[in-house]
One Martini backbone bead per residue (centre of mass of N, CA, C, O) as a GRO file, in nm:
protein
  207
    1MET     BB    1   0.094   0.037   0.024
    2THR     BB    2   0.079   0.367  -0.039
    3ALA     BB    3   0.234   0.650   0.038
    4ARG     BB    4   0.205   0.973   0.122
    5LYS     BB    5   0.315   1.276   0.060
    6ALA     BB    6   0.349   1.484   0.327
    7VAL     BB    7   0.543   1.710   0.198
    8THR     BB    8   0.451   2.007   0.038
    9ARG     BB    9   0.421   2.315  -0.131
   10SER     BB   10   0.139   2.301  -0.090
   11GLY     BB   11  -0.056   2.493   0.095
   12ARG     BB   12  -0.126   2.668   0.413
   13GLY     BB   13   0.016   2.516   0.609
   14VAL     BB   14   0.225   2.412   0.847
   15ARG     BB   15   0.547   2.274   0.759
   16GLY     BB   16   0.774   1.983   0.815
   17TYR     BB   17   1.064   1.871   1.009
   18SER     BB   18   1.184   1.601   1.219
   19ALA     BB   19   1.429   1.482   1.410
   20SER     BB   20   1.518   1.126   1.431
   21LEU     BB   21   1.693   0.908   1.624
   22LYS     BB   22   1.526   0.651   1.626
   23MET     BB   23   1.504   0.659   1.287
   24ARG     BB   24   1.735   0.816   1.138
   25LYS     BB   25   1.542   1.068   1.049
   26MET     BB   26   1.313   1.252   0.883
   27ILE     BB   27   0.994   1.383   0.996
   28PRO     BB   28   0.695   1.455   0.876
   29TRP     BB   29   0.479   1.752   0.888
   30GLU     BB   30   0.134   1.936   0.871
   31SER     BB   31   0.145   2.030   1.178
   32THR     BB   32   0.186   2.127   1.501
   33LEU     BB   33   0.040   1.879   1.615
   34GLU     BB   34   0.216   1.669   1.474
   35ARG     BB   35   0.484   1.765   1.586
   36ASP     BB   36   0.404   1.699   1.886
   37ALA     BB   37   0.345   1.396   1.839
   38ILE     BB   38   0.637   1.311   1.775
   39LEU     BB   39   0.743   1.337   2.064
   40ILE     BB   40   0.596   1.093   2.176
   41LEU     BB   41   0.721   0.882   1.983
   42GLU     BB   42   1.023   0.941   2.042
   43PHE     BB   43   0.988   0.914   2.387
   44SER     BB   44   0.860   0.638   2.376
   45HIS     BB   45   0.963   0.332   2.499
   46ASP     BB   46   0.740   0.143   2.347
   47VAL     BB   47   0.840   0.274   2.087
   48LYS     BB   48   1.032   0.137   1.828
   49LYS     BB   49   0.860   0.255   1.578
   50TYR     BB   50   0.805   0.513   1.316
   51SER     BB   51   0.563   0.684   1.093
   52ALA     BB   52   0.458   0.879   0.821
   53GLN     BB   53   0.218   0.813   0.630
   54PRO     BB   54   0.246   0.486   0.552
   55GLN     BB   55  -0.057   0.439   0.415
   56LYS     BB   56  -0.310   0.306   0.236
   57PHE     BB   57  -0.643   0.287   0.371
   58TYR     BB   58  -0.902   0.059   0.355
   59PHE     BB   59  -1.264   0.117   0.339
   60TYR     BB   60  -1.609   0.099   0.439
   61GLU     BB   61  -1.882   0.323   0.318
   62ASN     BB   62  -2.181   0.269   0.226
   63ASP     BB   63  -2.070   0.034   0.026
   64GLN     BB   64  -1.793   0.196  -0.011
   65GLN     BB   65  -1.482   0.232  -0.125
   66LYS     BB   66  -1.221   0.361   0.075
   67PHE     BB   67  -0.969   0.607   0.182
   68CYS     BB   68  -0.670   0.655   0.386
   69TYR     BB   69  -0.419   0.856   0.576
   70PRO     BB   70  -0.248   0.803   0.821
   71ASP     BB   71  -0.031   0.987   1.008
   72PHE     BB   72   0.055   0.727   1.185
   73ARG     BB   73   0.298   0.475   1.281
   74ALA     BB   74   0.312   0.233   1.553
   75ASP     BB   75   0.562   0.022   1.708
   76ARG     BB   76   0.517  -0.239   1.938
   77ALA     BB   77   0.580  -0.463   2.158
   78ASN     BB   78   0.355  -0.717   2.134
   79GLN     BB   79   0.189  -0.554   1.903
   80ASP     BB   80  -0.013  -0.414   1.715
   81PRO     BB   81  -0.030  -0.192   1.497
   82THR     BB   82  -0.052   0.174   1.498
   83HIS     BB   83  -0.287   0.404   1.403
   84ILE     BB   84  -0.269   0.768   1.369
   85GLU     BB   85  -0.491   1.038   1.435
   86VAL     BB   86  -0.476   1.391   1.381
   87LYS     BB   87  -0.702   1.610   1.568
   88PRO     BB   88  -0.881   1.863   1.626
   89LEU     BB   89  -1.128   1.919   1.846
   90ALA     BB   90  -1.314   2.088   1.664
   91LYS     BB   91  -1.349   1.863   1.446
   92LEU     BB   92  -1.462   1.634   1.647
   93LYS     BB   93  -1.756   1.775   1.669
   94CYS     BB   94  -1.824   1.632   1.412
   95PRO     BB   95  -2.043   1.384   1.340
   96MET     BB   96  -1.935   1.284   1.064
   97LEU     BB   97  -1.643   1.239   1.154
   98ARG     BB   98  -1.695   1.046   1.388
   99ALA     BB   99  -1.825   0.828   1.212
  100ARG     BB  100  -1.584   0.778   1.027
  101LEU     BB  101  -1.379   0.702   1.250
  102ALA     BB  102  -1.538   0.456   1.347
  103THR     BB  103  -1.517   0.302   1.080
  104ILE     BB  104  -1.207   0.296   1.068
  105LYS     BB  105  -1.163   0.147   1.331
  106TRP     BB  106  -1.312  -0.112   1.253
  107ALA     BB  107  -1.131  -0.177   1.006
  108HIS     BB  108  -0.872  -0.210   1.164
  109GLU     BB  109  -0.960  -0.446   1.345
  110GLU     BB  110  -1.016  -0.638   1.100
  111GLN     BB  111  -0.689  -0.590   1.001
  112GLY     BB  112  -0.489  -0.579   1.264
  113PHE     BB  113  -0.537  -0.289   1.398
  114ASN     BB  114  -0.472  -0.010   1.556
  115TYR     BB  115  -0.671   0.285   1.670
  116GLN     BB  116  -0.603   0.643   1.693
  117VAL     BB  117  -0.711   0.956   1.841
  118TRP     BB  118  -0.547   1.272   1.841
  119ASP     BB  119  -0.549   1.548   2.048
  120GLU     BB  120  -0.461   1.827   2.233
  121THR     BB  121  -0.536   1.698   2.513
  122PHE     BB  122  -0.303   1.486   2.467
  123ILE     BB  123  -0.052   1.613   2.324
  124ARG     BB  124  -0.069   1.895   2.527
  125ARG     BB  125  -0.004   1.780   2.789
  126GLU     BB  126   0.050   1.876   3.118
  127PRO     BB  127   0.399   1.853   3.152
  128ARG     BB  128   0.484   1.678   2.908
  129LEU     BB  129   0.545   1.876   2.675
  130THR     BB  130   0.771   2.031   2.818
  131ASN     BB  131   0.949   1.781   2.857
  132LEU     BB  132   0.981   1.702   2.557
  133LYS     BB  133   1.117   1.967   2.472
  134LEU     BB  134   1.361   1.930   2.655
  135LEU     BB  135   1.460   1.665   2.529
  136ALA     BB  136   1.487   1.771   2.239
  137TYR     BB  137   1.711   1.978   2.304
  138HIS     BB  138   1.912   1.727   2.414
  139LEU     BB  139   1.916   1.583   2.156
  140PRO     BB  140   2.096   1.431   1.952
  141GLY     BB  141   2.218   1.386   1.665
  142ILE     BB  142   2.222   1.148   1.428
  143ASN     BB  143   2.566   1.180   1.402
  144ASP     BB  144   2.640   1.167   1.686
  145ASP     BB  145   2.832   1.114   1.954
  146LEU     BB  146   2.783   0.857   2.234
  147ASN     BB  147   3.023   0.799   2.432
  148ASP     BB  148   2.953   0.976   2.680
  149ALA     BB  149   2.686   0.830   2.744
  150ASP     BB  150   2.797   0.545   2.776
  151ASP     BB  151   2.995   0.611   3.008
  152ALA     BB  152   2.781   0.725   3.203
  153PHE     BB  153   2.611   0.472   3.227
  154GLU     BB  154   2.834   0.294   3.352
  155LYS     BB  155   2.877   0.474   3.602
  156LEU     BB  156   2.573   0.444   3.712
  157ILE     BB  157   2.594   0.144   3.777
  158ILE     BB  158   2.804   0.187   4.008
  159LEU     BB  159   2.669   0.495   4.068
  160PRO     BB  160   2.385   0.536   4.181
  161ALA     BB  161   2.084   0.736   4.130
  162ARG     BB  162   1.762   0.887   4.232
  163THR     BB  163   1.829   1.169   4.108
  164LEU     BB  164   1.910   1.426   3.911
  165ALA     BB  165   2.103   1.555   4.111
  166GLY     BB  166   2.271   1.297   4.156
  167VAL     BB  167   2.371   1.268   3.867
  168ILE     BB  168   2.516   1.542   3.849
  169ALA     BB  169   2.712   1.486   4.084
  170ILE     BB  170   2.854   1.244   3.946
  171LEU     BB  171   2.914   1.377   3.652
  172LYS     BB  172   2.954   1.691   3.646
  173ASP     BB  173   2.697   1.718   3.421
  174GLU     BB  174   2.409   1.850   3.316
  175ARG     BB  175   2.397   1.801   3.012
  176LEU     BB  176   2.442   1.491   3.029
  177ALA     BB  177   2.193   1.422   3.195
  178TYR     BB  178   1.988   1.518   2.980
  179LYS     BB  179   2.090   1.332   2.758
  180LEU     BB  180   2.008   1.067   2.900
  181LEU     BB  181   1.708   1.131   2.896
  182ALA     BB  182   1.674   1.166   2.587
  183LEU     BB  183   1.790   0.864   2.525
  184GLY     BB  184   1.682   0.665   2.770
  185TYR     BB  185   1.891   0.589   2.995
  186LEU     BB  186   1.700   0.769   3.146
  187ILE     BB  187   1.415   0.756   3.372
  188CYS     BB  188   1.100   0.933   3.390
  189ASP     BB  189   0.823   1.117   3.483
  190LEU     BB  190   0.647   1.296   3.231
  191ASP     BB  191   0.387   1.377   3.427
  192GLN     BB  192   0.620   1.531   3.566
  193PRO     BB  193   0.813   1.761   3.658
  194ILE     BB  194   1.134   1.850   3.576
  195THR     BB  195   1.368   1.811   3.836
  196MET     BB  196   1.607   1.770   4.072
  197GLU     BB  197   1.387   1.567   4.227
  198SER     BB  198   1.370   1.364   4.019
  199VAL     BB  199   1.302   1.045   3.958
  200VAL     BB  200   1.546   0.798   3.863
  201TYR     BB  201   1.628   0.544   3.607
  202LEU     BB  202   1.761   0.279   3.462
  203ARG     BB  203   1.776   0.114   3.200
  204GLU     BB  204   1.784  -0.151   3.034
  205ARG     BB  205   2.055  -0.286   2.873
  206ASP     BB  206   1.874  -0.422   2.618
  207GLN     BB  207   1.720  -0.150   2.498
   0.00000   0.00000   0.00000
């Protein structure tokens, strides 16, 4: 099934690309809401890989075959793939759109896919969004050297710390501590504000 070209020169909306270290490429988006949704996919530890507008998906509505292009596909370990549709809450108030999305969801389930609709109340939930933007700021580039992060991870295995402040005290490098969080070497609760007192723990070595 063919994917639609996500970013084109035509159209009025704001469009662009976000760098993904997880996927080691640029991920296109066609709205600022999609851009913020990419942050969730990039920093969700259970999402192993993801893509934008992955394929043309066929479904039936009123006995007619139709198709759509889901905004994202997310693959998680030991789960069926998930197609994600990003819609502003204002549009979701339309009964006709809600009915169509329900039909699309049913077709996904019939074809072995999960289907989710994300609006700004989920995507831009605070303090998670602020935390994700902080992690994105500290995320290394696709081609950057990660030796310093690998060495710091090994050091924290020997000298574990329970808080972000403790990690910084051990590493003597605040920038590196945030880099470990961005890389997922350190994990914290993103639904709570990231502070010096944030409880952190090391990821499993094989992740």
